[in-house]
Short mmCIF file of C-alpha atoms and ligand atoms in Angstrom, two decimals:
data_model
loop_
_atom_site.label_atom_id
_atom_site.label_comp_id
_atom_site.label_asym_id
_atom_site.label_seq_id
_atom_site.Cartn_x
_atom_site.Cartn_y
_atom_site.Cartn_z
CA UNK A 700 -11.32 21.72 14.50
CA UNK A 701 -13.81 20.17 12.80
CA UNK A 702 -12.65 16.72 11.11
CA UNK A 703 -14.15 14.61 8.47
CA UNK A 704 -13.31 10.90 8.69
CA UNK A 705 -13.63 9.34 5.06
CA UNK A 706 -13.75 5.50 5.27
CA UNK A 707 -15.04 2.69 3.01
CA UNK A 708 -18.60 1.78 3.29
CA UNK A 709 -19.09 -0.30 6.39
CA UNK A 710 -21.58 -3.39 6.32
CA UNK A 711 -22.43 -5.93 3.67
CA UNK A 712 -21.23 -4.44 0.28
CA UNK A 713 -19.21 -5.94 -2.76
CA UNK A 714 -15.97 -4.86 -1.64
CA UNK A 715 -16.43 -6.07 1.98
CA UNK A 716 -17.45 -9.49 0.60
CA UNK A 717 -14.48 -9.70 -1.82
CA UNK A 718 -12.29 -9.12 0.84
CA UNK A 719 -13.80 -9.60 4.54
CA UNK A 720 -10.68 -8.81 6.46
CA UNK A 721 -10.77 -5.31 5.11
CA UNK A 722 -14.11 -5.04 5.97
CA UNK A 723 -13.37 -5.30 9.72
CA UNK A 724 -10.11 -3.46 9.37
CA UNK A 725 -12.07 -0.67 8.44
CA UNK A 726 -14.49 -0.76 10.91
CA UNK A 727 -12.06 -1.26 13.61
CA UNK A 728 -9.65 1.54 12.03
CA UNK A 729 -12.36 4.23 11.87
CA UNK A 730 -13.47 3.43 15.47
CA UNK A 731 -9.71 4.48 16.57
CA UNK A 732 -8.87 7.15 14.36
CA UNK A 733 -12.61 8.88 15.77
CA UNK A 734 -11.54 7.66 19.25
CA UNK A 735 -7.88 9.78 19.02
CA UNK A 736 -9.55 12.27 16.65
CA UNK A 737 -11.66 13.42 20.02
CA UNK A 738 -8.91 12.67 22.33
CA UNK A 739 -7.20 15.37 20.22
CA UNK A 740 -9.90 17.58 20.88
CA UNK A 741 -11.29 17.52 17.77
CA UNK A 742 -15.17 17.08 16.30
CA UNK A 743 -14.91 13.55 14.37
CA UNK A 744 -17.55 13.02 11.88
CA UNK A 745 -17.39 10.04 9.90
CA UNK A 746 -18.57 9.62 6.25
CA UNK A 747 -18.76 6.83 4.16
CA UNK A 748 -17.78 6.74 0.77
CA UNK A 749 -20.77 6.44 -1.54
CA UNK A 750 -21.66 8.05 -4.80
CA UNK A 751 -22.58 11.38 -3.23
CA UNK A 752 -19.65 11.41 -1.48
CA UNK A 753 -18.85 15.22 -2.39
CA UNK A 754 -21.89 16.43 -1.62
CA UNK A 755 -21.88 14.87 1.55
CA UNK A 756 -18.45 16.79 2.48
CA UNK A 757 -19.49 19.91 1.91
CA UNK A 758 -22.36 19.66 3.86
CA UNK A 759 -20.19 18.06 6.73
CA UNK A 760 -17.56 21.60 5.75
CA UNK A 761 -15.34 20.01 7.62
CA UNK A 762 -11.55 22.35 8.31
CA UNK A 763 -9.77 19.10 7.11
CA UNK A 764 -10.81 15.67 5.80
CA UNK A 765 -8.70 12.20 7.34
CA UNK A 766 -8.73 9.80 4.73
CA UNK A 767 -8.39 5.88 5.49
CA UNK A 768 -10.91 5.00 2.61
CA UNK A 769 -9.23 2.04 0.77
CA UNK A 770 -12.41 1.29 -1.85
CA UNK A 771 -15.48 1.84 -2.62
CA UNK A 772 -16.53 -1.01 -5.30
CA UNK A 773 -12.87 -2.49 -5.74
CA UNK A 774 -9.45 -1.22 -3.95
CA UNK A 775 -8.65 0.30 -7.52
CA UNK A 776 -10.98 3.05 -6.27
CA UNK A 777 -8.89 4.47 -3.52
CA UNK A 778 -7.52 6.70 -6.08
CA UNK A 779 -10.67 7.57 -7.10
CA UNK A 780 -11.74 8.82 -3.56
CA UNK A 781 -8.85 11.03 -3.69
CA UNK A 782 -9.68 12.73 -6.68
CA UNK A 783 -12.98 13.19 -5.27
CA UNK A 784 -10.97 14.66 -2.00
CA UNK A 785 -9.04 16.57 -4.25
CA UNK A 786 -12.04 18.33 -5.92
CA UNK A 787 -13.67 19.19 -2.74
CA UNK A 788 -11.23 21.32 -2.07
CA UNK A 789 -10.69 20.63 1.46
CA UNK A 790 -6.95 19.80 2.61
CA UNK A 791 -6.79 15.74 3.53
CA UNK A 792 -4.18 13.44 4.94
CA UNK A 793 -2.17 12.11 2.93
CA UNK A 794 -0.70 11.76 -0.72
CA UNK A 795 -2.31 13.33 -3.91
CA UNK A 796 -4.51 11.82 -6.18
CA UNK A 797 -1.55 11.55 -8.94
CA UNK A 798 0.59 9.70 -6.34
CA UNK A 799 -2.47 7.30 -5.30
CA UNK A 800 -2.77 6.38 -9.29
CA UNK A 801 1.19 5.62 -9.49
CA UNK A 802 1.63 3.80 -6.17
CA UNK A 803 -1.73 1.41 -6.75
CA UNK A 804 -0.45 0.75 -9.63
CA UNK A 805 2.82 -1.22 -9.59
CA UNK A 806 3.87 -1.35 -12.86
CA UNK A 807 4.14 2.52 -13.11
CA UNK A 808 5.68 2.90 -9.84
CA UNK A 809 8.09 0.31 -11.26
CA UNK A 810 8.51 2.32 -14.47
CA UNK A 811 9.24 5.39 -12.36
CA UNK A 812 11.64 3.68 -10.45
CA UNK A 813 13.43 2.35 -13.10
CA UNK A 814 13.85 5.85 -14.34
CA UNK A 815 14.98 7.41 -10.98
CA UNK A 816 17.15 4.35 -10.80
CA UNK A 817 15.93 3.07 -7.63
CA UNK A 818 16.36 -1.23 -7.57
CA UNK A 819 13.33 -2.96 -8.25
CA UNK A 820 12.93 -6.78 -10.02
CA UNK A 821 12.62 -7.09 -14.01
CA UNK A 822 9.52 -7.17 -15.27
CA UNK A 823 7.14 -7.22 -17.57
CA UNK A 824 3.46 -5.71 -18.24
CA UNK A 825 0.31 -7.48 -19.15
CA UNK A 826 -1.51 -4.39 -20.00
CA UNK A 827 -5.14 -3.51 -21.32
CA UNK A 828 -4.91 -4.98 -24.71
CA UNK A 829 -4.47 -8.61 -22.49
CA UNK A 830 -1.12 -9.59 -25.21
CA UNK A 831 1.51 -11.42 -23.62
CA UNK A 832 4.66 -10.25 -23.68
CA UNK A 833 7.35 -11.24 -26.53
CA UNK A 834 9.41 -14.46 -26.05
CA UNK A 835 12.21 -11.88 -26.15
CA UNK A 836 11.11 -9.96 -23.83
CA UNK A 837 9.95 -12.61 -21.51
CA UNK A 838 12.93 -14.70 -22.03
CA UNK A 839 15.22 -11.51 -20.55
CA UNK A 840 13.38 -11.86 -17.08
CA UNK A 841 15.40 -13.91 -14.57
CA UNK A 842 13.78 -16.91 -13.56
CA UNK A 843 11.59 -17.74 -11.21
CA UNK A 844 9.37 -15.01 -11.61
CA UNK A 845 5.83 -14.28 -9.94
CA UNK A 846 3.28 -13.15 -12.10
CA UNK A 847 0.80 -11.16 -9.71
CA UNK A 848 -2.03 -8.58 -10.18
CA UNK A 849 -0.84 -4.57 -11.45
CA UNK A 850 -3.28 -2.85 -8.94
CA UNK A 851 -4.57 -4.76 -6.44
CA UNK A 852 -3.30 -4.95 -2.79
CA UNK A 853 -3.34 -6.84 0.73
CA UNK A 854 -1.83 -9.20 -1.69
CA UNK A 855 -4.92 -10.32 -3.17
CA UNK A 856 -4.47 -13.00 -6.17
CA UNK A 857 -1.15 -14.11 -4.80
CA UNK A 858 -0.45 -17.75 -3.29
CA UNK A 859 2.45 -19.97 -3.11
CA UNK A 860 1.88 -21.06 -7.39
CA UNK A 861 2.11 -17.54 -8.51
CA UNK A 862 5.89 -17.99 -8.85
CA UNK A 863 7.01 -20.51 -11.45
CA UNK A 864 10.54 -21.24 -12.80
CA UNK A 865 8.89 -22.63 -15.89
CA UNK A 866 7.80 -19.81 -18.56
CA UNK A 867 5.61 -21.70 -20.37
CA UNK A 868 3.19 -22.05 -17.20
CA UNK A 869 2.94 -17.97 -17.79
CA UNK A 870 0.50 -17.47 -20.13
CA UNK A 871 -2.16 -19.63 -17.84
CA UNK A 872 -1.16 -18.28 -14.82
CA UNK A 873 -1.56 -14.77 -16.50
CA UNK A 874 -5.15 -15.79 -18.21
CA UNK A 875 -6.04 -16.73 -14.41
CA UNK A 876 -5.32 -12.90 -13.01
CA UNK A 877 -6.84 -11.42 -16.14
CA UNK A 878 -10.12 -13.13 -15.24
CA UNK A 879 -10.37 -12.83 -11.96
CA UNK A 880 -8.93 -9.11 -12.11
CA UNK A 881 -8.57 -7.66 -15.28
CA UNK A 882 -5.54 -6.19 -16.43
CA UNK A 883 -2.86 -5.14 -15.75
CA UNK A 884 -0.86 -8.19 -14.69
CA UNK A 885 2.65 -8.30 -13.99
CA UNK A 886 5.64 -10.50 -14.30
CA UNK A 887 8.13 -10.00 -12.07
CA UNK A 888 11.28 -11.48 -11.53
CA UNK A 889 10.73 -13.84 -7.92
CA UNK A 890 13.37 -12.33 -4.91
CA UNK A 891 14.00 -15.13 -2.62
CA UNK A 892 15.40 -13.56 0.08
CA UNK A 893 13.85 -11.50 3.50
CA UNK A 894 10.90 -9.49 3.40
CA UNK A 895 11.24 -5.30 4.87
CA UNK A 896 8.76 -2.78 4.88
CA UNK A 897 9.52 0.53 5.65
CA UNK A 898 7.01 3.58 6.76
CA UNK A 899 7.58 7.23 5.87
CA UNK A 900 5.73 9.57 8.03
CA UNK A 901 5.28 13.40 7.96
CA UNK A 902 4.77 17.18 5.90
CA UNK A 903 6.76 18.28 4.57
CA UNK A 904 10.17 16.01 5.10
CA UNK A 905 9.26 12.75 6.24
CA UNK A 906 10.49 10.78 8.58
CA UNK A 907 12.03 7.36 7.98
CA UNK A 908 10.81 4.70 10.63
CA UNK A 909 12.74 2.13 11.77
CA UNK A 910 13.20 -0.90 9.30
CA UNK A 911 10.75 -3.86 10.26
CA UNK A 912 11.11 -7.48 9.00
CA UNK A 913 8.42 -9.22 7.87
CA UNK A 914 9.45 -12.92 9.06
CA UNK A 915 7.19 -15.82 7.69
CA UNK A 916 6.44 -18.99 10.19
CA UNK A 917 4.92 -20.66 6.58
CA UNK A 918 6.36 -20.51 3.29
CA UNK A 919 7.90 -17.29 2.15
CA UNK A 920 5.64 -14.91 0.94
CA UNK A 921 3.16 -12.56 2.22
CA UNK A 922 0.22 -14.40 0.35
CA UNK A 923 -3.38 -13.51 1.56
CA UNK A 924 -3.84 -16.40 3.75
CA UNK A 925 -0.22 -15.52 5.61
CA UNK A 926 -1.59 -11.93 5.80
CA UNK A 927 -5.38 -12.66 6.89
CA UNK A 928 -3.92 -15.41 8.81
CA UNK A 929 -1.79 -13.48 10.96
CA UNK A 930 0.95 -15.90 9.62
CA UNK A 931 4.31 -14.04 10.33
CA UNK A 932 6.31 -12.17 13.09
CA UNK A 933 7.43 -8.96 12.72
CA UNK A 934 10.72 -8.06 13.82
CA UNK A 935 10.97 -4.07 14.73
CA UNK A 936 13.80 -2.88 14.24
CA UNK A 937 14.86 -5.30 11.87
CA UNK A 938 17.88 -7.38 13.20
CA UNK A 939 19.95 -6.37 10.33
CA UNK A 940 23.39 -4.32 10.27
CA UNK A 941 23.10 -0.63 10.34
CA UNK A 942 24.41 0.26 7.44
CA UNK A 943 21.96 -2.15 5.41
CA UNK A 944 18.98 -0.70 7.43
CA UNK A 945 20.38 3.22 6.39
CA UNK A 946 20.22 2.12 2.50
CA UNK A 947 16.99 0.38 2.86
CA UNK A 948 15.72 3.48 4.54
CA UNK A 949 17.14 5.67 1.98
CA UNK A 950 15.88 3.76 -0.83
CA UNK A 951 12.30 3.71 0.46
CA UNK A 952 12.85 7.87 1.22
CA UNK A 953 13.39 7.48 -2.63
CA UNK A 954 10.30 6.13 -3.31
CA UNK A 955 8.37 7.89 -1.30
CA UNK A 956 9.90 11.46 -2.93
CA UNK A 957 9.76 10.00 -6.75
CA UNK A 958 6.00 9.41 -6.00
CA UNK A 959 5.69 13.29 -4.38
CA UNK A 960 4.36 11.36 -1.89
CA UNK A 961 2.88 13.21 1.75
CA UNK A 962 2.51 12.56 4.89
CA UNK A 963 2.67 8.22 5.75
CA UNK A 964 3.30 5.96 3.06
CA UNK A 965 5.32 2.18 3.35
CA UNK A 966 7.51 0.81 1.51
CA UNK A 967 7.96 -2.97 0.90
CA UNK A 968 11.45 -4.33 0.10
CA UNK A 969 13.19 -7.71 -0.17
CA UNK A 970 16.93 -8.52 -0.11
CA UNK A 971 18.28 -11.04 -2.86
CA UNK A 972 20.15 -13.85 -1.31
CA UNK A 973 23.51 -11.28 -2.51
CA UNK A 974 22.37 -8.97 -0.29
CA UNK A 975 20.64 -6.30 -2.82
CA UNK A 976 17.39 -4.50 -1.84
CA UNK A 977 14.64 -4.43 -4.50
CA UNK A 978 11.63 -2.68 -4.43
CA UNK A 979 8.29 -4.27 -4.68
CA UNK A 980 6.26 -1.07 -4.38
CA UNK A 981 4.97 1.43 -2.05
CA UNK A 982 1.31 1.48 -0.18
CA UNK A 983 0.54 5.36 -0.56
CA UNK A 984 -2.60 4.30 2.06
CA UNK A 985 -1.12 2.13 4.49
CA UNK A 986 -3.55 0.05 7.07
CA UNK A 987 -3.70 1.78 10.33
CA UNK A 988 -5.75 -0.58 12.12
CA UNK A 989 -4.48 -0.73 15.86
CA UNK A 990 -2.40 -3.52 17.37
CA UNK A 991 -3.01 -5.66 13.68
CA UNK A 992 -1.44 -3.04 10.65
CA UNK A 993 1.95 -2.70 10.29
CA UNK A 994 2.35 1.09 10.29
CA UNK A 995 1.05 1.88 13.77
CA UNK A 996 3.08 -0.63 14.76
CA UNK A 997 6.22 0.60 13.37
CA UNK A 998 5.43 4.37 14.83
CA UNK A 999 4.84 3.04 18.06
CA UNK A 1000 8.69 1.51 18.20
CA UNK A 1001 9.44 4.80 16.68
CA UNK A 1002 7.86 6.49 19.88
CA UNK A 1003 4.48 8.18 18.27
CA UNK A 1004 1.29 6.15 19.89
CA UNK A 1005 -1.33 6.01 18.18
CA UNK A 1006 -3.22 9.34 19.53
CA UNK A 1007 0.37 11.14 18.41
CA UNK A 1008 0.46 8.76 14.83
CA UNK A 1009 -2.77 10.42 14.20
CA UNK A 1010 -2.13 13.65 15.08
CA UNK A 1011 0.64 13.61 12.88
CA UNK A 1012 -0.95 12.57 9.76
CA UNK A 1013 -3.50 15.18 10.44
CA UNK A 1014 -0.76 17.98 10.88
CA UNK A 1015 0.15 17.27 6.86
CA UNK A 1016 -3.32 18.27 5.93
CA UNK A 1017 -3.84 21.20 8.52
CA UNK A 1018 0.08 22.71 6.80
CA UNK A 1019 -1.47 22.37 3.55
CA UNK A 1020 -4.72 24.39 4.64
CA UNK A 1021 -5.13 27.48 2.31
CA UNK A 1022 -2.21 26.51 0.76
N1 ADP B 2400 8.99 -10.04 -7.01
C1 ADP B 2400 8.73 -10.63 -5.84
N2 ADP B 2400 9.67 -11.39 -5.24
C2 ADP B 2400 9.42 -11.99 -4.04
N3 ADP B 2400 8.25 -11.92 -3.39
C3 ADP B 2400 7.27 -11.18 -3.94
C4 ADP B 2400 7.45 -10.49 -5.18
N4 ADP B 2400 6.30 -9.83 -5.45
C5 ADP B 2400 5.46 -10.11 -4.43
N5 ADP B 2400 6.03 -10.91 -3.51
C6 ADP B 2400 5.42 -11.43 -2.27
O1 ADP B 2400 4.02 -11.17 -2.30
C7 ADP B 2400 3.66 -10.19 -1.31
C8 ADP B 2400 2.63 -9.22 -1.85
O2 ADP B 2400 3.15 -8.58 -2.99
P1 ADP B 2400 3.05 -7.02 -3.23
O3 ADP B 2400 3.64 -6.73 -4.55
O4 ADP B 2400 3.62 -6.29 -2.05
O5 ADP B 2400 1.48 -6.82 -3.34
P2 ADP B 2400 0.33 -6.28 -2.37
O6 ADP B 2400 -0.01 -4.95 -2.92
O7 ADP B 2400 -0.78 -7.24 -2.56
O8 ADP B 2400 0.90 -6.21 -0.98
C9 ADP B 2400 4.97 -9.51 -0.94
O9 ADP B 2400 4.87 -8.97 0.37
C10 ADP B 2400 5.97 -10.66 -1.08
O10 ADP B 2400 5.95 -11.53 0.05
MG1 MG B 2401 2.68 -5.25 -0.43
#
């Protein structure tokens, strides 16, 4: 089968410099998914997202497209790549451009959540016309809270001062994100409690991987010097009693099926100091860089190596061919 890897531009470009550890990520990623791509006996042909990205497919015609393109000028674009995937017409890995748009941004994954009752912390919604929220509203939000980007992701504007127990440090904290990142911003009740993230994997049921903690050797939160930094141990499975790992897993299955998600997706959870799980939203592209990103790291305990990790994402698209 012929196999079309879409990944972000490689080399010096805005995105890249706005976030350099992505930049290698992806270069390191598409090397890998290529590498088992052939191993799988398949012809791997890499393209890079630019502008004439759909041209570029169909003269690739590739039977199925593998999609680990996070952004092409900012990560908000990852949806966009989809749609473009999406109007090529050729079946890709992974979840639809409508899912892509609700997972990367959290405040409608939290709105759909809320709906399908499915825990996740209060909040409220800095949105496009940059208001803050009412004193009423903002005074129902239990304090501290964080007040972090809508759509961005590898945690990007967060740092140990983006949670405050103080609300009138809001509004400048707020002001901050909206110029460095536009809007939307959210305010979110803080969870102090452990860190989980959970990865779904697989067309058309997917299958719940084992619960991994995300354990922090420096402060406690996944900021983007802990992540860049390498700053925490994972602990896979999570040394937590089975029945709390089954409703974490269930909740994230939740998730994952509110959002019509397909084929790998991960959940990230914490657990109040009562013992609650809250959602704090769901990567609908999750890093697969090898021996560094969570997921393939979580399949692995799970028993698929990478080669088999990758041959299972593919399967989603290749069940969806002509369908
Ligand atoms: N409401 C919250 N309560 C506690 N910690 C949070 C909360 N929101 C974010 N964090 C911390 O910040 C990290 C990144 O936040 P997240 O919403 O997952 O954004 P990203 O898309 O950048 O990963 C989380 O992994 C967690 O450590
Ligand atoms: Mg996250």
């Amino acid at each position: 089968m012929r196999v079309a890897v879409v990944t972000n531009q490689i080399g010096d470009t805005q995105l890249n410099r706005l976030d350099p550890h992505a930049a290698e990520q992806a270069e390191v990623t598409l090397r890998a998914v290529l590498e088992a791509l052939r191993e799988l006996g398949h012809e791997a042909i890499p393209v890079e997202v630019r502008p004439s990205l759909l041209i570029d497919l169909q003269n690739v015609a590739p039977d199925a497209i593998f999609n680990i393109a996070t952004g092409y000028r900012s990560k908000r674009d990852q949806a966009n790549i989809v749609a473009t995937l999406e109007l090529s017409g050729i079946p890709f890995t992974g979840s639809s451009f409508r899912a892509h748009v609700m997972g990367l941004h959290k405040y409608l994954t939290k709105f759909i959540m809320e709906m399908a009752d499915i825990p996740t912390p209060g909040f409220c919604v800095v949105d496009a016309n940059r208001k803050m929220p009412s004193q009423e509203r903002l005074s129902k939000l239990k304090l501290p809270v964080i007040v972090k980007p809508g759509a961005e992701g590898s945690s990007l504007g967060i740092t140990q001062d983006s949670v405050t127990g103080d609300l009138s440090k809001v509004p400048g904290l707020v002001q901050d994100l909206l110029d460095r990142f536009g809007p939307p911003v959210l305010i979110e009740e803080y969870i102090d409690g452990r860190e989980f993230t959970v990865g779904l994997l697989g067309y058309p049921e997917p299958a719940v991987l084992p619960v991994e903690e995300i354990v922090f050797k420096e402060g406690a939160m996944y900021t983007y010097a802990v992540k860049s930094r390498d700053r925490v141990t994972p602990v896979c499975p999570a040394d937590i009693p089975e029945e709390l790992a089954l409703e974490i897993q269930s909740i994230a299955k939740r998730v994952f099926e509110a959002l019509d998600c397909r084929d790998l997706a991960r959940v990230d959870i914490r657990l109040s100091r009562d013992g609650r799980p809250y959602v704090l939203e769901i990567n609908t592209l999750p890093g697969l860089m090898p021996g560094y990103s969570e997921f393939p790291r979580i399949a692995q305990i799970a028993g698929y190596d990478y080669k088999s990790l990758v041959q299972k994402i593919l399967e989603g698209a290749l069940l969806r061919r002509g369908a």
